[in-house]
Short mmCIF file of C-alpha atoms and ligand atoms in Angstrom, two decimals:
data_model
loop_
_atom_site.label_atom_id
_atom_site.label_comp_id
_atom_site.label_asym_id
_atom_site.label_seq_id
_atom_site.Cartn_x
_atom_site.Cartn_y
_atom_site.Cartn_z
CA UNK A 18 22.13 29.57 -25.26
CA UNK A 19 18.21 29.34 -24.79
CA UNK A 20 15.08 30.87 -25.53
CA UNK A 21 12.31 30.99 -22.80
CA UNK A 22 8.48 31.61 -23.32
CA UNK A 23 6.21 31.25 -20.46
CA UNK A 24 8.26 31.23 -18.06
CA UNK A 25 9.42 27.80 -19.50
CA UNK A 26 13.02 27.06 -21.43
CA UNK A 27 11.34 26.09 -25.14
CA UNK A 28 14.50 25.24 -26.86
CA UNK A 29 18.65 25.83 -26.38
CA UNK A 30 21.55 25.67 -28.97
CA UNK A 31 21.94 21.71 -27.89
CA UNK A 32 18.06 21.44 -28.92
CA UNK A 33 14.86 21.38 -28.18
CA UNK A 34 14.21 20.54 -24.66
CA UNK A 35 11.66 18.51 -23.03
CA UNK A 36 10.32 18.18 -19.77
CA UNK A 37 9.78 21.89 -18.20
CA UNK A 38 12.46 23.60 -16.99
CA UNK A 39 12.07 27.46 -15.68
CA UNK A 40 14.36 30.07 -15.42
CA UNK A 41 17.02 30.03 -12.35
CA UNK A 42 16.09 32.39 -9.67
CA UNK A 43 18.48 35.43 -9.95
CA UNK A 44 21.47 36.41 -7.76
CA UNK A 45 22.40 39.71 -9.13
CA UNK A 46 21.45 42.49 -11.65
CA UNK A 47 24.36 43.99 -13.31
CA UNK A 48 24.23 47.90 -13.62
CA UNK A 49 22.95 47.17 -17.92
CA UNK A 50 20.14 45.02 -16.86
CA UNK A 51 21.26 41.85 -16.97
CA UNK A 52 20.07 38.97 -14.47
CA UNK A 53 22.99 36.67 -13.53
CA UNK A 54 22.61 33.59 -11.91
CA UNK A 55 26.15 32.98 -10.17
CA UNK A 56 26.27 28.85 -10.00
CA UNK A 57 23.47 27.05 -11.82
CA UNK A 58 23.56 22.98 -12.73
CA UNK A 59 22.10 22.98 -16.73
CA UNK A 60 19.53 20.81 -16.81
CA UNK A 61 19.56 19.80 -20.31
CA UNK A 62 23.68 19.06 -20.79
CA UNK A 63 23.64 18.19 -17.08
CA UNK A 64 26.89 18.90 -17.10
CA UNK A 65 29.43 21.08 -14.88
CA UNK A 66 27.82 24.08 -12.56
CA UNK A 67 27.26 27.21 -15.52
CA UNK A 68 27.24 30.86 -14.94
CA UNK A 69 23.59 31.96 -16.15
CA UNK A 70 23.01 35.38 -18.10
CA UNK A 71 19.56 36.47 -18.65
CA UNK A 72 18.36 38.81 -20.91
CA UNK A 73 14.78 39.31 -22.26
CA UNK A 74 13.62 35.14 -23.10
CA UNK A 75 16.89 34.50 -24.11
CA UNK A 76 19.51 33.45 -21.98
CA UNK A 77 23.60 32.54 -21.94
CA UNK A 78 25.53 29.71 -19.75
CA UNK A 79 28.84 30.66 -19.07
CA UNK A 80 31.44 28.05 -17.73
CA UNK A 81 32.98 30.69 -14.91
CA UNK A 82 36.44 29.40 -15.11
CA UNK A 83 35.92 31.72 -18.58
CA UNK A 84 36.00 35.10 -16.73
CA UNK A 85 39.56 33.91 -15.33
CA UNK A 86 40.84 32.63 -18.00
CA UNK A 87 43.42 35.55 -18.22
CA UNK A 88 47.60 35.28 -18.40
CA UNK A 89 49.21 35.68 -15.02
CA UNK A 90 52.49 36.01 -13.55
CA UNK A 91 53.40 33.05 -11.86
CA UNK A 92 52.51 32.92 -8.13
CA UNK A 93 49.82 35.39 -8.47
CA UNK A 94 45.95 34.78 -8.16
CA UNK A 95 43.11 36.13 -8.84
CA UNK A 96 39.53 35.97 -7.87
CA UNK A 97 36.02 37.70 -9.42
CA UNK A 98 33.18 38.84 -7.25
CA UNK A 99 30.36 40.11 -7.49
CA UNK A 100 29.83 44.20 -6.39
CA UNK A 101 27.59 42.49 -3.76
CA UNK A 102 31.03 40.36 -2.71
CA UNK A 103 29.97 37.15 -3.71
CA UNK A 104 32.69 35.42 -5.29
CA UNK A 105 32.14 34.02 -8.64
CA UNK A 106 35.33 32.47 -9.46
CA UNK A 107 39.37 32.31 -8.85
CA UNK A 108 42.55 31.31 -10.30
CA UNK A 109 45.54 29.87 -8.66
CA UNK A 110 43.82 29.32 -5.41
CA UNK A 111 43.93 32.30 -3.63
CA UNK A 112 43.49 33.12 0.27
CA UNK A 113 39.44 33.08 0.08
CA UNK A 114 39.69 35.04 3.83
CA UNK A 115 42.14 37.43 2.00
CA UNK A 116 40.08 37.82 -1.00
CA UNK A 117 36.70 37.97 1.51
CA UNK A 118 38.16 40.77 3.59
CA UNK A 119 39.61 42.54 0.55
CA UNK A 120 36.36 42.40 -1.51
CA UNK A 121 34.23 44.04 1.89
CA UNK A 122 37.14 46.68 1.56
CA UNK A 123 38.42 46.81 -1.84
CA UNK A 124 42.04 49.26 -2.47
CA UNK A 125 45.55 48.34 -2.95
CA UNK A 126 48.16 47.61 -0.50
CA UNK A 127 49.96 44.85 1.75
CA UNK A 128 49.17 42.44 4.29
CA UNK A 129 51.90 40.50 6.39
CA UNK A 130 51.97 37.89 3.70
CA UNK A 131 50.70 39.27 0.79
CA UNK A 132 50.69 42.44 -2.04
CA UNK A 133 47.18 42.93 -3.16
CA UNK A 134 45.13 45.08 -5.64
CA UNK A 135 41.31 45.50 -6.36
CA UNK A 136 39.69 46.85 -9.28
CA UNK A 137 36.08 47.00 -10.24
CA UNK A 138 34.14 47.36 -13.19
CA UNK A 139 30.39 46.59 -14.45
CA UNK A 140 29.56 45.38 -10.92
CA UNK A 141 32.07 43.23 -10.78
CA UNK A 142 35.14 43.10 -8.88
CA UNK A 143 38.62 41.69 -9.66
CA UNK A 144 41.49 40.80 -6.69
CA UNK A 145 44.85 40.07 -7.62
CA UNK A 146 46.72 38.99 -5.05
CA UNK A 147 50.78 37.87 -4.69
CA UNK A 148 52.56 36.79 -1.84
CA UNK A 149 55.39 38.77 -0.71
CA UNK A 150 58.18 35.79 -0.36
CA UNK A 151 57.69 35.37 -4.41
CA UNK A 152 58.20 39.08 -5.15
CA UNK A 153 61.27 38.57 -3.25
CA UNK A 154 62.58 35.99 -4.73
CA UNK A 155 62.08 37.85 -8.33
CA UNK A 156 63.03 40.81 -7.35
CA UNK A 157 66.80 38.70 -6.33
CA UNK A 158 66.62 37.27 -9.29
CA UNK A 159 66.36 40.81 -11.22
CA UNK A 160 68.87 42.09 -8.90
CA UNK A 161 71.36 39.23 -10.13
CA UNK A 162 70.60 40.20 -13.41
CA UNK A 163 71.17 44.12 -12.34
CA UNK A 164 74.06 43.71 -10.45
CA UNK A 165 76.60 43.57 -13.04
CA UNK A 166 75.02 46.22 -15.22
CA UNK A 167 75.12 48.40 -11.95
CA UNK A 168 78.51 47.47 -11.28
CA UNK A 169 79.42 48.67 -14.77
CA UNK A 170 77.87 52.21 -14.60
CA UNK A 171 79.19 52.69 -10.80
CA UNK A 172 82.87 52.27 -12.36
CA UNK A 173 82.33 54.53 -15.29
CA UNK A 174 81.14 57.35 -12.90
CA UNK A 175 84.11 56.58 -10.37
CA UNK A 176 86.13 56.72 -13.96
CA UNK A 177 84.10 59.76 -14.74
CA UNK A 178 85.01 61.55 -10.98
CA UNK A 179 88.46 60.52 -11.41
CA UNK A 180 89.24 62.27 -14.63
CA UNK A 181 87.28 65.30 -13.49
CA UNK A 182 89.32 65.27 -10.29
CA UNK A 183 92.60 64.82 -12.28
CA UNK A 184 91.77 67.61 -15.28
CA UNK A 185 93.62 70.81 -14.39
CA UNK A 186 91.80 73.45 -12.74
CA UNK A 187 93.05 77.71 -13.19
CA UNK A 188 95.94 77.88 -10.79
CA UNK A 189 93.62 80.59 -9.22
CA UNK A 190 90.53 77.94 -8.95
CA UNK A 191 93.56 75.56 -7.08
CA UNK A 192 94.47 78.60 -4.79
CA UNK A 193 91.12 79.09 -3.93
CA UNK A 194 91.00 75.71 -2.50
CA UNK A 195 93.61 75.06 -0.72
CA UNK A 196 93.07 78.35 0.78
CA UNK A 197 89.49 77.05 2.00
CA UNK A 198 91.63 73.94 2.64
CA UNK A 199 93.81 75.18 4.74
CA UNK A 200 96.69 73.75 3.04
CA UNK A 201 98.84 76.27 4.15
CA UNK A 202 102.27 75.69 6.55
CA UNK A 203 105.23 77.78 7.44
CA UNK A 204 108.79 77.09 7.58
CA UNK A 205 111.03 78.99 9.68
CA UNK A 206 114.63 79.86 8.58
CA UNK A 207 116.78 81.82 12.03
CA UNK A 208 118.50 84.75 12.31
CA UNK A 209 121.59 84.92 13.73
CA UNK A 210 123.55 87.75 15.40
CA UNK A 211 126.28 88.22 13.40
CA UNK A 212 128.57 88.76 16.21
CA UNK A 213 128.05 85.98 18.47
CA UNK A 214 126.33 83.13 16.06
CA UNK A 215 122.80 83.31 18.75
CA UNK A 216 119.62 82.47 17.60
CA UNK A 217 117.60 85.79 17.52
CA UNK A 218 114.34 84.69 15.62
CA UNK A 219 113.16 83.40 12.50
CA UNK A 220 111.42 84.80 9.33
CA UNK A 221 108.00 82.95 9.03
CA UNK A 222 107.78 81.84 5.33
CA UNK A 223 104.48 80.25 3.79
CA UNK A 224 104.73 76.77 2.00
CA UNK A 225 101.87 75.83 0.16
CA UNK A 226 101.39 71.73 1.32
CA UNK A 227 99.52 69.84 -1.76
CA UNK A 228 97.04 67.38 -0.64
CA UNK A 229 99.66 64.60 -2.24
CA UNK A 230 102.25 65.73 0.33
CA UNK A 231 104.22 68.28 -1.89
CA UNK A 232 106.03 71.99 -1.07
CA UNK A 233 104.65 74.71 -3.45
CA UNK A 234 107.43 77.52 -3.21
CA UNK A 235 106.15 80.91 -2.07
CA UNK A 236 107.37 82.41 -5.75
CA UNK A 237 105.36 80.00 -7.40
CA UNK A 238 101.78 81.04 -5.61
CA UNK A 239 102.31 84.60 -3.41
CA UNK A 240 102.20 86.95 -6.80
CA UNK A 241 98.91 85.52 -7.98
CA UNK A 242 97.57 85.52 -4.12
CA UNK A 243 99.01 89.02 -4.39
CA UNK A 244 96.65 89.61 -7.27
CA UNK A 245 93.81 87.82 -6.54
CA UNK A 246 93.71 89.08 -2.44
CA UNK A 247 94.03 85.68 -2.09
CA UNK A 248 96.88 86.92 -0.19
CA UNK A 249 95.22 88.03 2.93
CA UNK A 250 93.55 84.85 4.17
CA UNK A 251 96.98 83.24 3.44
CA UNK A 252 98.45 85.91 5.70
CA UNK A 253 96.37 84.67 8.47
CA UNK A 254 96.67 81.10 8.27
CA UNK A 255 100.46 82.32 8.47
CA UNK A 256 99.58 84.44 11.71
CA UNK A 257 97.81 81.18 13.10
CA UNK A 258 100.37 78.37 12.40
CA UNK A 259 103.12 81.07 13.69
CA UNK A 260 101.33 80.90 17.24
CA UNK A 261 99.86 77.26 17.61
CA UNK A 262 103.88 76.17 15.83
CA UNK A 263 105.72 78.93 18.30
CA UNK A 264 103.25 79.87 21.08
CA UNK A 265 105.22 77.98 24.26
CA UNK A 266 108.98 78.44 22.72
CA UNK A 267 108.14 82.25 21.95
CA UNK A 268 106.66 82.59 25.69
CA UNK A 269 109.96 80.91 26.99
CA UNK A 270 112.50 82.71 25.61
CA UNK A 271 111.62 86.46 25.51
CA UNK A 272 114.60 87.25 23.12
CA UNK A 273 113.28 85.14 20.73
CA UNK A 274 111.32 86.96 17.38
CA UNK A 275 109.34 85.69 14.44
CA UNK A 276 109.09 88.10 10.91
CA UNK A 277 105.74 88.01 9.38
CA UNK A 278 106.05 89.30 5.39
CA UNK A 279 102.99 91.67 5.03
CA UNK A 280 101.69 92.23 1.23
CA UNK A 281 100.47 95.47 0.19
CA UNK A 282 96.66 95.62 0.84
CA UNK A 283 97.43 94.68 4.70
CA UNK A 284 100.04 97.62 5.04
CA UNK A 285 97.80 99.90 2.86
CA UNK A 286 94.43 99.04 5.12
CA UNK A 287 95.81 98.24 8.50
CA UNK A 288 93.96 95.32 8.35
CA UNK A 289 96.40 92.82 9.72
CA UNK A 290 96.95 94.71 12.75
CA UNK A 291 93.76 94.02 14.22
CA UNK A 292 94.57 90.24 13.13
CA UNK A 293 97.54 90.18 14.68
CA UNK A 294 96.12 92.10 18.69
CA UNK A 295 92.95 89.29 18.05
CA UNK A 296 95.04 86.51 17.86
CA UNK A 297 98.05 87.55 20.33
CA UNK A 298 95.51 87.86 22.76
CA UNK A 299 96.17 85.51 25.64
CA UNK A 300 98.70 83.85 24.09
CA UNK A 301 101.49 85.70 26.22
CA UNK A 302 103.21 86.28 23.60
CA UNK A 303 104.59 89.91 23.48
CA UNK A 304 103.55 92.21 20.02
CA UNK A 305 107.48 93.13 20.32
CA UNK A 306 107.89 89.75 19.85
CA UNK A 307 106.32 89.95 15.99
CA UNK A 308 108.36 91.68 13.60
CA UNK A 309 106.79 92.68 10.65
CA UNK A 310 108.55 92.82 7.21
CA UNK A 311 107.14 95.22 4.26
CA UNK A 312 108.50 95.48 0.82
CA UNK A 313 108.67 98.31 -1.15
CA UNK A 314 105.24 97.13 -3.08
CA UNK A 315 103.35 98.02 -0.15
CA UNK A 316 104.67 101.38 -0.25
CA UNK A 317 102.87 102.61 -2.90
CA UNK A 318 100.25 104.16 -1.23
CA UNK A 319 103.02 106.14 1.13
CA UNK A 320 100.47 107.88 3.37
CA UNK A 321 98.40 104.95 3.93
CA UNK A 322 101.70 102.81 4.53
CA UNK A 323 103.40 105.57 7.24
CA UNK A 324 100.08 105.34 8.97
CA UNK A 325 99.98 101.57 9.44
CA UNK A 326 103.43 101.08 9.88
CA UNK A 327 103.63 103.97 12.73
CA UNK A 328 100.22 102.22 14.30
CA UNK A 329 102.57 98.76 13.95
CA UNK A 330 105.22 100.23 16.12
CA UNK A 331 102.87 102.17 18.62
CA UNK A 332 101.83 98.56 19.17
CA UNK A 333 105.20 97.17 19.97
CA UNK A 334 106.01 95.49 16.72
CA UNK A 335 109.24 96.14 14.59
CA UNK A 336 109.24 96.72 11.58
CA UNK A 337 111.37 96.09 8.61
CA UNK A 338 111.56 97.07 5.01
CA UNK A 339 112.18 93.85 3.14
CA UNK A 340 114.37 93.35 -0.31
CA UNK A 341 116.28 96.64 0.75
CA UNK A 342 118.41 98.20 -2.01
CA UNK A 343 115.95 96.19 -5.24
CA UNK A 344 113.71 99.03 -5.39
CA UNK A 345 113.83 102.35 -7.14
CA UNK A 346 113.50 104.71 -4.36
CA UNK A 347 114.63 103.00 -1.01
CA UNK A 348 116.33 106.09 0.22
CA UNK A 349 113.15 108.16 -0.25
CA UNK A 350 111.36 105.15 2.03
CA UNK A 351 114.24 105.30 4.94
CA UNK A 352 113.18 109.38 5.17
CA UNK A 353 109.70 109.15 5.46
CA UNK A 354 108.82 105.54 6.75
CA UNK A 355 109.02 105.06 10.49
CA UNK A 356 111.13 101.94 10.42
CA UNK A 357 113.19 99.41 12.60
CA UNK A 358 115.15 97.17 10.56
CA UNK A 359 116.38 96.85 6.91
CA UNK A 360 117.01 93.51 5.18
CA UNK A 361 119.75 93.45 2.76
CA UNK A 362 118.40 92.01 -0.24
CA UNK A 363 120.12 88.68 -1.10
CA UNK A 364 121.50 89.98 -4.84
CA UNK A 365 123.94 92.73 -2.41
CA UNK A 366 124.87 89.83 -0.29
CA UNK A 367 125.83 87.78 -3.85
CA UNK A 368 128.40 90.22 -5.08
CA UNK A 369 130.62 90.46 -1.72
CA UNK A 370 133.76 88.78 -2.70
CA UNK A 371 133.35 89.70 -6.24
CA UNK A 372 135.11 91.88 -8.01
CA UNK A 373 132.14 93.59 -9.48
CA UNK A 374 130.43 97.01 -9.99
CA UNK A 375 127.64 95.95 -7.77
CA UNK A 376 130.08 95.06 -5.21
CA UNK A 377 130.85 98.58 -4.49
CA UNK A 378 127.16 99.55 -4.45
CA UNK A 379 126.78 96.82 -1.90
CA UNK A 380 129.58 98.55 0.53
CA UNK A 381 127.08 101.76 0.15
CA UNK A 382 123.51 100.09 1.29
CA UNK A 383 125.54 98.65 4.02
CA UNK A 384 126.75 101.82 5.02
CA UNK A 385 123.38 103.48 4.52
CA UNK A 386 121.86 101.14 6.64
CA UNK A 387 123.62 101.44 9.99
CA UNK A 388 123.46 105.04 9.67
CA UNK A 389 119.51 104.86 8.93
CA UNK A 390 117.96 101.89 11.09
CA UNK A 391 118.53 100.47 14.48
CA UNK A 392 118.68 97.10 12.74
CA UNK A 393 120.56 95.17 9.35
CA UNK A 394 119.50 91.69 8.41
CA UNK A 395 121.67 90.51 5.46
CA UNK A 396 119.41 88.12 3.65
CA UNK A 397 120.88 84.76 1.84
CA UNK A 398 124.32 84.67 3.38
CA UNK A 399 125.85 81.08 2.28
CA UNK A 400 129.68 81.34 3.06
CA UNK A 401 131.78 82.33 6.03
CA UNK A 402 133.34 85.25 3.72
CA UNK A 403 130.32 86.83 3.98
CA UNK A 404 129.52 86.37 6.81
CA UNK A 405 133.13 87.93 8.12
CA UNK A 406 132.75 90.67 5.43
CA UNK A 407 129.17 91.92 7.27
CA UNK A 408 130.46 91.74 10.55
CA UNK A 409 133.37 94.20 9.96
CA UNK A 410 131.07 96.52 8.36
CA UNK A 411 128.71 96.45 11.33
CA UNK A 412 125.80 94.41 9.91
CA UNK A 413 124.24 92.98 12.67
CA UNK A 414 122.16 89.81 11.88
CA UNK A 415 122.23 87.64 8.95
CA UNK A 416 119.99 84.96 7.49
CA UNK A 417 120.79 82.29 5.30
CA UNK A 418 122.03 78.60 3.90
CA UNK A 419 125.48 79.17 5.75
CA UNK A 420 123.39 79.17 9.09
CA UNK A 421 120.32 77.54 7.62
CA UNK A 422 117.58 76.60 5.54
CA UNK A 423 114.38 77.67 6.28
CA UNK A 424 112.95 74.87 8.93
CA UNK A 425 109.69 72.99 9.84
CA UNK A 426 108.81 74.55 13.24
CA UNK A 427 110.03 71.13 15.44
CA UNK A 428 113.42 71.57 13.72
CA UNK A 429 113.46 75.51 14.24
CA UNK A 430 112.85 74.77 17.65
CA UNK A 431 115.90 72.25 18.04
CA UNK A 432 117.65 74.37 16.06
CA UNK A 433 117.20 77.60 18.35
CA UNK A 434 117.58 75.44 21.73
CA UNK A 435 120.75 74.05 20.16
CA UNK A 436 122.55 77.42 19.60
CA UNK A 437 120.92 78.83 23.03
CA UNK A 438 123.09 76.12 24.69
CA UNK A 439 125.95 76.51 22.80
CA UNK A 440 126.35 80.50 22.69
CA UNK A 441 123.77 81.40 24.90
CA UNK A 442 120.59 83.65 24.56
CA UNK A 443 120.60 86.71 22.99
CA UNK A 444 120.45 89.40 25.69
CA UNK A 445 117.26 90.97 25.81
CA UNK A 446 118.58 94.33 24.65
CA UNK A 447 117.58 93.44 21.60
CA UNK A 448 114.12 93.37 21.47
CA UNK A 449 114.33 96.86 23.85
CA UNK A 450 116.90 98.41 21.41
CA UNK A 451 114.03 98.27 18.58
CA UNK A 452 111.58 100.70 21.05
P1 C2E B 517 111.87 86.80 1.10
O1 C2E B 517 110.92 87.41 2.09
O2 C2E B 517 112.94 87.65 0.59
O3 C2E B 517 112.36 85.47 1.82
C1 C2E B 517 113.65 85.02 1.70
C2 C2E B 517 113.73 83.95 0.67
O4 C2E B 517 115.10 83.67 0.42
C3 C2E B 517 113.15 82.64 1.14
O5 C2E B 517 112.66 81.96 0.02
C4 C2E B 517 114.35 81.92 1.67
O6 C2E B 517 114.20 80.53 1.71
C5 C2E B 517 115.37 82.32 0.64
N1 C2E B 517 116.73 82.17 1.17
C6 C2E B 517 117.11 82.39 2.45
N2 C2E B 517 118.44 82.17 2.61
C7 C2E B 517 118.90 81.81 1.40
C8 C2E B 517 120.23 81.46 0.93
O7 C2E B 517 121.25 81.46 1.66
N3 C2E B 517 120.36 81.17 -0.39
C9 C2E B 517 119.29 81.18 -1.22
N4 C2E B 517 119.52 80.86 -2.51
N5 C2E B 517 118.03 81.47 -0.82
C10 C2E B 517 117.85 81.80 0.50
P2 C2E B 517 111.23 81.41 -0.01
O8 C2E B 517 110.88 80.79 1.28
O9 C2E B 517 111.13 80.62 -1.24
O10 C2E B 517 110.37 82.70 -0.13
C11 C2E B 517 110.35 83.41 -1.29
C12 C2E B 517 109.57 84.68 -1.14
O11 C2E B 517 108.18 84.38 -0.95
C13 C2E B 517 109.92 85.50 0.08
O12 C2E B 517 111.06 86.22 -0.15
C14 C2E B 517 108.70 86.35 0.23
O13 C2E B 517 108.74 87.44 -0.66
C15 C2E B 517 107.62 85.42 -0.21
N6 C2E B 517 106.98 84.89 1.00
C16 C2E B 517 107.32 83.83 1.72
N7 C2E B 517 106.48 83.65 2.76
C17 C2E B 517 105.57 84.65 2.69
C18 C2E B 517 104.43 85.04 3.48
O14 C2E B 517 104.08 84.42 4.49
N8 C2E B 517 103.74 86.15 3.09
C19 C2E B 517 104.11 86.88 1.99
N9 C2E B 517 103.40 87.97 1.68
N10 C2E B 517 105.16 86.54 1.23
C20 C2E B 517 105.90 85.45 1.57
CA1 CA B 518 110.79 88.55 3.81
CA1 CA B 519 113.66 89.40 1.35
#
């Protein structure tokens, strides 16, 4: 520290001096007032260049490598300058172009080589700069150190998904999906003419196919698609798989029919009719061709039902009332429905052979039917007995285990070019006998 008077340096905190020594001609003014000399050799300690601060007759010497003198990350530098861009002093030995061209332009940002930021401050001006190849090489060693704490939270969300995935949702929230899913196939099981063993048709009957490769039974899923209307997009993924399974085989054999079960909001609105002429359409396959099969459910709206069911069979379709002889008022239905076919409910079919009460009540829907319908399916026939037993009472088509199981569509189709060559195909009387 000194103390000038004169224009001459009278004494400093080494002494007094002697000789005359005058003040050091100014580089800069900071914004306060103060007149810096940059780089200045002291004349009395003569030793290393000093940064001079002058204020009033008293001045400071500064060694520069003081405004530096700061903690920094490895690999970084930094250099002062003045506001002018003079530079007063660096650390780590920066690029002095970089730090030239970045002190004309001060900001933040990145070169080719290099990550660089500028701040300023009482005229002066500070430049950090790192190169790039170290912040790599720090960032891969924080990655190393990340890696196996991000390899532990990535398995406890997979852990998380899984457990979500696996925790029950409603049956109705399942539905729902597989419905969007698609997951639904059909399964075909014939019907035979009684008489003569041939193939006539099938009954199209929904599977619900799990994602893991399972059958879902139709009595485990239709009554809450019933419920929920689930039901009717079900319906037409039935309609679709029944023409891309059936399409050519229903096209080549004219004789040939497939049942579709309606629920009770299609055969109270209509609805699938239009379905069904949208996605017959160029398909060549005939409407007479689709039988339709309605239980007593749908019947509860009567007026609504006779008026879709008549429209059905205006269209060419038959029709048939399903589960015959389980509901309360069949007989009123056979009166007032316009109708094709009747299907023998499976618990009738049961009791023949049996010396039971029912047994006799079965004798009387048989006989009710050929007097009422055109058609008789007997549903779930499993022995030859039976089968005998509904031929000499004039049934004419059954369905069931003794014939067979409901099929996927490849093994319908075996199955149906199997009995053509073996008894034939069915004349084509019956699909006209139904108009
Ligand atoms: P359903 O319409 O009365 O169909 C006949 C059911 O009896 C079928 O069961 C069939 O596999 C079974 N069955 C046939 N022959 C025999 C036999 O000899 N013995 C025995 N024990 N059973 C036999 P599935 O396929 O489980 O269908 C059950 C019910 O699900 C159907 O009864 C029908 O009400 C409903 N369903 C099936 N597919 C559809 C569909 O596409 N739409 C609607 N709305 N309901 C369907
Ligand atoms: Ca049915
Ligand atoms: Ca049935």
């Amino acid at each position: 520290m000194g103390y000038f008077a004169d224009g001459l340096l009278k004494c400093t905190s080494w002494g007094r001096t002697a000789g005359k020594i005058t003040k050091s001609g100014v580089d800069y003014v900071t914004p306060d007032g103060i007149d810096v000399t940059i780089r200045m050799q002291p004349a009395v300690s003569g030793g290393k260049p000093m940064m001079a601060l002058h204020s009033g007759s008293y001045n400071v010497l500064v060694a520069p490598s003081r405004l530096v003198d700061v903690l920094i990350d490895d690999g970084m530098s930094i250099a002062l300058a003045t506001g002018q861009g003079e530079i007063i002093n660096t650390l780590n030995a920066p690029d002095i172009g970089l730090i030239r061209s970045l002190v004309s332009a001060p900001g933040k940002g990145m070169t080719d080589s290099d990550l660089f930021a500028v701040a300023h401050g009482g005229g002066l001006l500070a430049v950090a700069t790192e190169p790039k190849s170290k912040i790599a090489a720090s960032l891969r060693t924080e990655q190393m150190l990340l890696l196996p704490v991000g390899v532990f939270i990535a398995a406890f969300i997979v852990a998380v998904v899984i457990w979500l995935s696996k925790k029950r949702l409603s049956p109705l929230a399942e539905l729902e999906i597989a419905v969007r899913n698609h997951e639904f196939i059909v399964h075909y099981q014939p019907i035979v003419e009684l008489k003569t063993g041939i193939c006539v048709g099938a009954e199209a009957l929904v599977r619900w196919r799990r994602p893991d490769g399972s059958l879902v039974s139709p009595d485990l899923f239709i009554p809450l698609a019933e419920q929920s209307g689930l039901i009717k997009p079900i319906t037409d993924q039935v309609i679709k798989a029944v023409i891309l399974d059936l399409n050519s085989t229903l096209v080549e054999d004219r004789t040939l029919h497939i049942a579709i079960n309606l629920c009770a909001a299609d055969i109270k609105s209509g609805r699938i009719l239009d379905v069904l002429e949208e996605r017959l359409a160029n398909t060549g396959i005939r409407t007479e061709q689709i039988w339709l099969e309605a239980t007593e459910r749908g019947f509860l709206d009567i007026d609504a039902a006779r008026v879709t069911l008549a429209k059905a069979r205006e269209r060419g379709h038959s029709v048939a009332i399903d589960d015959f002889g389980t509901g309360y008022s069949s007989l009123q239905y056979l009166q007032r429905l316009p109708l094709d076919a009747l299907k023998i409910d499976k618990s009738f079919i049961d009791t023949i052979g049996r010396d039971t009460a029912t047994s006799s009540v079965t004798s009387h829907i048989i006989d009710m039917s050929e007097i009422a319908q055109p058609f008789s399916v007997a549903e779930g026939v499993e022995t030859e007995d039976q089968a005998d037993y509904l031929k000499a009472h004039g049934v004419d088509f059954g369905q069931g285990w003794l014939f067979s199981k409901a099929l996927p569509a490849d093994d319908f189709v075996a199955y149906h070019r199997r009995t053509k060559e073996k008894y034939g195909a069915a004349p084509e009387v019956i699909q006209a006998a139904a108009e």
